[in-house]
Amino acid sequence: MPLYDFVCEDCGKKFDELVFEDDDPPFCPACGSARTKQSLSVPSPTLKNPFPYKVGPVNQAFVDNVRRNEARIARGEKPACSSCASCAHAQGAKQD
């Protein structure tokens, strides 16, 4: 959606508004002035897009478990699976 940041030149109020290309600049919600100006926006760092956006915090225990399993596979051992006894690891299925 085309949501843009604006600032009122009369009262200094900052606000965001849904604006399409053909629309006139919005009125200020605080003072009602038509003297509003679009301001530069900073993209959200929590977007679910490729790098450099970060989706969320990383669970360090999960990362450590993955590294331990990778080391076990490199040594020719079966990876440890703590989630269930019916998974492919417990049944001895080979990983691709």
mmCIF file with all atom_site columns, C-alpha atoms in Angstrom:
data_model
loop_
_atom_site.group_PDB
_atom_site.id
_atom_site.type_symbol
_atom_site.label_atom_id
_atom_site.label_alt_id
_atom_site.label_comp_id
_atom_site.label_asym_id
_atom_site.label_entity_id
_atom_site.label_seq_id
_atom_site.pdbx_PDB_ins_code
_atom_site.Cartn_x
_atom_site.Cartn_y
_atom_site.Cartn_z
_atom_site.occupancy
_atom_site.B_iso_or_equiv
_atom_site.pdbx_formal_charge
_atom_site.auth_seq_id
_atom_site.auth_comp_id
_atom_site.auth_asym_id
_atom_site.auth_atom_id
_atom_site.pdbx_PDB_model_num
ATOM 1  C CA . MET A 1 1  ? 0.000  0.000   0.000  1.00 0.00 ? 1  MET A CA 1
ATOM 2  C CA . PRO A 1 2  ? 1.292  3.485   -0.758 1.00 0.00 ? 2  PRO A CA 1
ATOM 3  C CA . LEU A 1 3  ? 1.548  4.767   2.832  1.00 0.00 ? 3  LEU A CA 1
ATOM 4  C CA . TYR A 1 4  ? 3.661  7.924   3.032  1.00 0.00 ? 4  TYR A CA 1
ATOM 5  C CA . ASP A 1 5  ? 4.978  10.112  5.846  1.00 0.00 ? 5  ASP A CA 1
ATOM 6  C CA . PHE A 1 6  ? 3.953  13.766  5.879  1.00 0.00 ? 6  PHE A CA 1
ATOM 7  C CA . VAL A 1 7  ? 4.745  16.816  7.966  1.00 0.00 ? 7  VAL A CA 1
ATOM 8  C CA . CYS A 1 8  ? 2.523  19.881  8.400  1.00 0.00 ? 8  CYS A CA 1
ATOM 9  C CA . GLU A 1 9  ? 4.307  23.120  7.539  1.00 0.00 ? 9  GLU A CA 1
ATOM 10 C CA . ASP A 1 10 ? 2.020  25.120  9.854  1.00 0.00 ? 10 ASP A CA 1
ATOM 11 C CA . CYS A 1 11 ? 2.018  23.142  13.120 1.00 0.00 ? 11 CYS A CA 1
ATOM 12 C CA . GLY A 1 12 ? 4.887  20.661  12.549 1.00 0.00 ? 12 GLY A CA 1
ATOM 13 C CA . LYS A 1 13 ? 2.700  17.569  13.121 1.00 0.00 ? 13 LYS A CA 1
ATOM 14 C CA . LYS A 1 14 ? 4.169  14.387  11.586 1.00 0.00 ? 14 LYS A CA 1
ATOM 15 C CA . PHE A 1 15 ? 1.681  11.802  10.293 1.00 0.00 ? 15 PHE A CA 1
ATOM 16 C CA . ASP A 1 16 ? 1.312  9.057   7.721  1.00 0.00 ? 16 ASP A CA 1
ATOM 17 C CA . GLU A 1 17 ? -1.384 8.837   5.091  1.00 0.00 ? 17 GLU A CA 1
ATOM 18 C CA . LEU A 1 18 ? -2.498 6.444   2.381  1.00 0.00 ? 18 LEU A CA 1
ATOM 19 C CA . VAL A 1 19 ? -1.981 8.429   -0.839 1.00 0.00 ? 19 VAL A CA 1
ATOM 20 C CA . PHE A 1 20 ? -2.160 7.415   -4.487 1.00 0.00 ? 20 PHE A CA 1
ATOM 21 C CA . GLU A 1 21 ? -0.438 9.218   -7.398 1.00 0.00 ? 21 GLU A CA 1
ATOM 22 C CA . ASP A 1 22 ? -3.511 11.217  -8.459 1.00 0.00 ? 22 ASP A CA 1
ATOM 23 C CA . ASP A 1 23 ? -4.461 12.355  -4.937 1.00 0.00 ? 23 ASP A CA 1
ATOM 24 C CA . ASP A 1 24 ? -3.862 15.856  -3.592 1.00 0.00 ? 24 ASP A CA 1
ATOM 25 C CA . PRO A 1 25 ? -1.655 16.183  -0.500 1.00 0.00 ? 25 PRO A CA 1
ATOM 26 C CA . PRO A 1 26 ? -3.656 15.311  2.630  1.00 0.00 ? 26 PRO A CA 1
ATOM 27 C CA . PHE A 1 27 ? -4.873 17.776  5.226  1.00 0.00 ? 27 PHE A CA 1
ATOM 28 C CA . CYS A 1 28 ? -3.147 17.881  8.598  1.00 0.00 ? 28 CYS A CA 1
ATOM 29 C CA . PRO A 1 29 ? -5.105 15.829  11.174 1.00 0.00 ? 29 PRO A CA 1
ATOM 30 C CA . ALA A 1 30 ? -4.078 18.204  14.000 1.00 0.00 ? 30 ALA A CA 1
ATOM 31 C CA . CYS A 1 31 ? -4.793 21.679  12.589 1.00 0.00 ? 31 CYS A CA 1
ATOM 32 C CA . GLY A 1 32 ? -6.587 20.970  9.282  1.00 0.00 ? 32 GLY A CA 1
ATOM 33 C CA . SER A 1 33 ? -4.023 22.840  7.205  1.00 0.00 ? 33 SER A CA 1
ATOM 34 C CA . ALA A 1 34 ? -3.555 21.982  3.536  1.00 0.00 ? 34 ALA A CA 1
ATOM 35 C CA . ARG A 1 35 ? 0.125  22.955  3.732  1.00 0.00 ? 35 ARG A CA 1
ATOM 36 C CA . THR A 1 36 ? 1.504  19.446  4.171  1.00 0.00 ? 36 THR A CA 1
ATOM 37 C CA . LYS A 1 37 ? 4.692  18.115  2.671  1.00 0.00 ? 37 LYS A CA 1
ATOM 38 C CA . GLN A 1 38 ? 5.778  14.530  2.056  1.00 0.00 ? 38 GLN A CA 1
ATOM 39 C CA . SER A 1 39 ? 8.856  13.641  4.103  1.00 0.00 ? 39 SER A CA 1
ATOM 40 C CA . LEU A 1 40 ? 11.481 10.958  3.597  1.00 0.00 ? 40 LEU A CA 1
ATOM 41 C CA . SER A 1 41 ? 10.669 7.595   5.129  1.00 0.00 ? 41 SER A CA 1
ATOM 42 C CA . VAL A 1 42 ? 12.994 4.995   6.565  1.00 0.00 ? 42 VAL A CA 1
ATOM 43 C CA . PRO A 1 43 ? 12.203 1.410   5.519  1.00 0.00 ? 43 PRO A CA 1
ATOM 44 C CA . SER A 1 44 ? 11.215 -0.989  8.281  1.00 0.00 ? 44 SER A CA 1
ATOM 45 C CA . PRO A 1 45 ? 14.021 -3.347  9.324  1.00 0.00 ? 45 PRO A CA 1
ATOM 46 C CA . THR A 1 46 ? 11.495 -6.049  10.233 1.00 0.00 ? 46 THR A CA 1
ATOM 47 C CA . LEU A 1 47 ? 10.265 -6.723  6.723  1.00 0.00 ? 47 LEU A CA 1
ATOM 48 C CA . LYS A 1 48 ? 10.329 -10.335 5.576  1.00 0.00 ? 48 LYS A CA 1
ATOM 49 C CA . ASN A 1 49 ? 12.540 -9.725  2.579  1.00 0.00 ? 49 ASN A CA 1
ATOM 50 C CA . PRO A 1 50 ? 16.001 -10.943 1.658  1.00 0.00 ? 50 PRO A CA 1
ATOM 51 C CA . PHE A 1 51 ? 19.151 -9.481  3.182  1.00 0.00 ? 51 PHE A CA 1
ATOM 52 C CA . PRO A 1 52 ? 19.680 -6.966  4.817  1.00 0.00 ? 52 PRO A CA 1
ATOM 53 C CA . TYR A 1 53 ? 16.311 -7.371  6.548  1.00 0.00 ? 53 TYR A CA 1
ATOM 54 C CA . LYS A 1 54 ? 16.235 -9.510  9.651  1.00 0.00 ? 54 LYS A CA 1
ATOM 55 C CA . VAL A 1 55 ? 13.084 -11.518 10.344 1.00 0.00 ? 55 VAL A CA 1
ATOM 56 C CA . GLY A 1 56 ? 13.572 -11.862 14.078 1.00 0.00 ? 56 GLY A CA 1
ATOM 57 C CA . PRO A 1 57 ? 15.865 -12.996 16.845 1.00 0.00 ? 57 PRO A CA 1
ATOM 58 C CA . VAL A 1 58 ? 17.857 -16.179 16.302 1.00 0.00 ? 58 VAL A CA 1
ATOM 59 C CA . ASN A 1 59 ? 17.468 -18.973 18.836 1.00 0.00 ? 59 ASN A CA 1
ATOM 60 C CA . GLN A 1 60 ? 21.075 -19.741 19.808 1.00 0.00 ? 60 GLN A CA 1
ATOM 61 C CA . ALA A 1 61 ? 20.202 -23.229 21.118 1.00 0.00 ? 61 ALA A CA 1
ATOM 62 C CA . PHE A 1 62 ? 18.779 -24.105 17.688 1.00 0.00 ? 62 PHE A CA 1
ATOM 63 C CA . VAL A 1 63 ? 21.915 -22.843 15.934 1.00 0.00 ? 63 VAL A CA 1
ATOM 64 C CA . ASP A 1 64 ? 24.127 -24.849 18.317 1.00 0.00 ? 64 ASP A CA 1
ATOM 65 C CA . ASN A 1 65 ? 22.055 -28.000 17.708 1.00 0.00 ? 65 ASN A CA 1
ATOM 66 C CA . VAL A 1 66 ? 22.350 -27.580 13.927 1.00 0.00 ? 66 VAL A CA 1
ATOM 67 C CA . ARG A 1 67 ? 26.132 -27.178 14.200 1.00 0.00 ? 67 ARG A CA 1
ATOM 68 C CA . ARG A 1 68 ? 26.436 -30.290 16.404 1.00 0.00 ? 68 ARG A CA 1
ATOM 69 C CA . ASN A 1 69 ? 24.393 -32.305 13.909 1.00 0.00 ? 69 ASN A CA 1
ATOM 70 C CA . GLU A 1 70 ? 26.480 -31.051 10.985 1.00 0.00 ? 70 GLU A CA 1
ATOM 71 C CA . ALA A 1 71 ? 29.624 -32.144 12.835 1.00 0.00 ? 71 ALA A CA 1
ATOM 72 C CA . ARG A 1 72 ? 28.120 -35.579 13.502 1.00 0.00 ? 72 ARG A CA 1
ATOM 73 C CA . ILE A 1 73 ? 27.217 -35.986 9.816  1.00 0.00 ? 73 ILE A CA 1
ATOM 74 C CA . ALA A 1 74 ? 30.758 -34.946 8.828  1.00 0.00 ? 74 ALA A CA 1
ATOM 75 C CA . ARG A 1 75 ? 32.128 -37.698 11.105 1.00 0.00 ? 75 ARG A CA 1
ATOM 76 C CA . GLY A 1 76 ? 29.784 -40.220 9.454  1.00 0.00 ? 76 GLY A CA 1
ATOM 77 C CA . GLU A 1 77 ? 27.453 -40.501 12.454 1.00 0.00 ? 77 GLU A CA 1
ATOM 78 C CA . LYS A 1 78 ? 23.676 -40.211 12.482 1.00 0.00 ? 78 LYS A CA 1
ATOM 79 C CA . PRO A 1 79 ? 22.425 -36.779 13.528 1.00 0.00 ? 79 PRO A CA 1
ATOM 80 C CA . ALA A 1 80 ? 20.728 -36.572 16.906 1.00 0.00 ? 80 ALA A CA 1
ATOM 81 C CA . CYS A 1 81 ? 17.028 -35.848 16.799 1.00 0.00 ? 81 CYS A CA 1
ATOM 82 C CA . SER A 1 82 ? 15.322 -34.914 20.022 1.00 0.00 ? 82 SER A CA 1
ATOM 83 C CA . SER A 1 83 ? 11.904 -34.187 18.542 1.00 0.00 ? 83 SER A CA 1
ATOM 84 C CA . CYS A 1 84 ? 10.557 -37.721 18.024 1.00 0.00 ? 84 CYS A CA 1
ATOM 85 C CA . ALA A 1 85 ? 11.448 -41.341 17.449 1.00 0.00 ? 85 ALA A CA 1
ATOM 86 C CA . SER A 1 86 ? 9.550  -41.607 14.167 1.00 0.00 ? 86 SER A CA 1
ATOM 87 C CA . CYS A 1 87 ? 11.505 -39.034 12.158 1.00 0.00 ? 87 CYS A CA 1
ATOM 88 C CA . ALA A 1 88 ? 13.812 -39.855 9.271  1.00 0.00 ? 88 ALA A CA 1
ATOM 89 C CA . HIS A 1 89 ? 16.920 -39.495 11.479 1.00 0.00 ? 89 HIS A CA 1
ATOM 90 C CA . ALA A 1 90 ? 15.707 -42.099 13.989 1.00 0.00 ? 90 ALA A CA 1
ATOM 91 C CA . GLN A 1 91 ? 14.811 -44.484 11.176 1.00 0.00 ? 91 GLN A CA 1
ATOM 92 C CA . GLY A 1 92 ? 18.283 -44.182 9.654  1.00 0.00 ? 92 GLY A CA 1
ATOM 93 C CA . ALA A 1 93 ? 17.196 -42.430 6.438  1.00 0.00 ? 93 ALA A CA 1
ATOM 94 C CA . LYS A 1 94 ? 20.077 -40.909 4.528  1.00 0.00 ? 94 LYS A CA 1
ATOM 95 C CA . GLN A 1 95 ? 20.130 -37.123 4.184  1.00 0.00 ? 95 GLN A CA 1
ATOM 96 C CA . ASP A 1 96 ? 20.528 -35.545 0.715  1.00 0.00 ? 96 ASP A CA 1
#
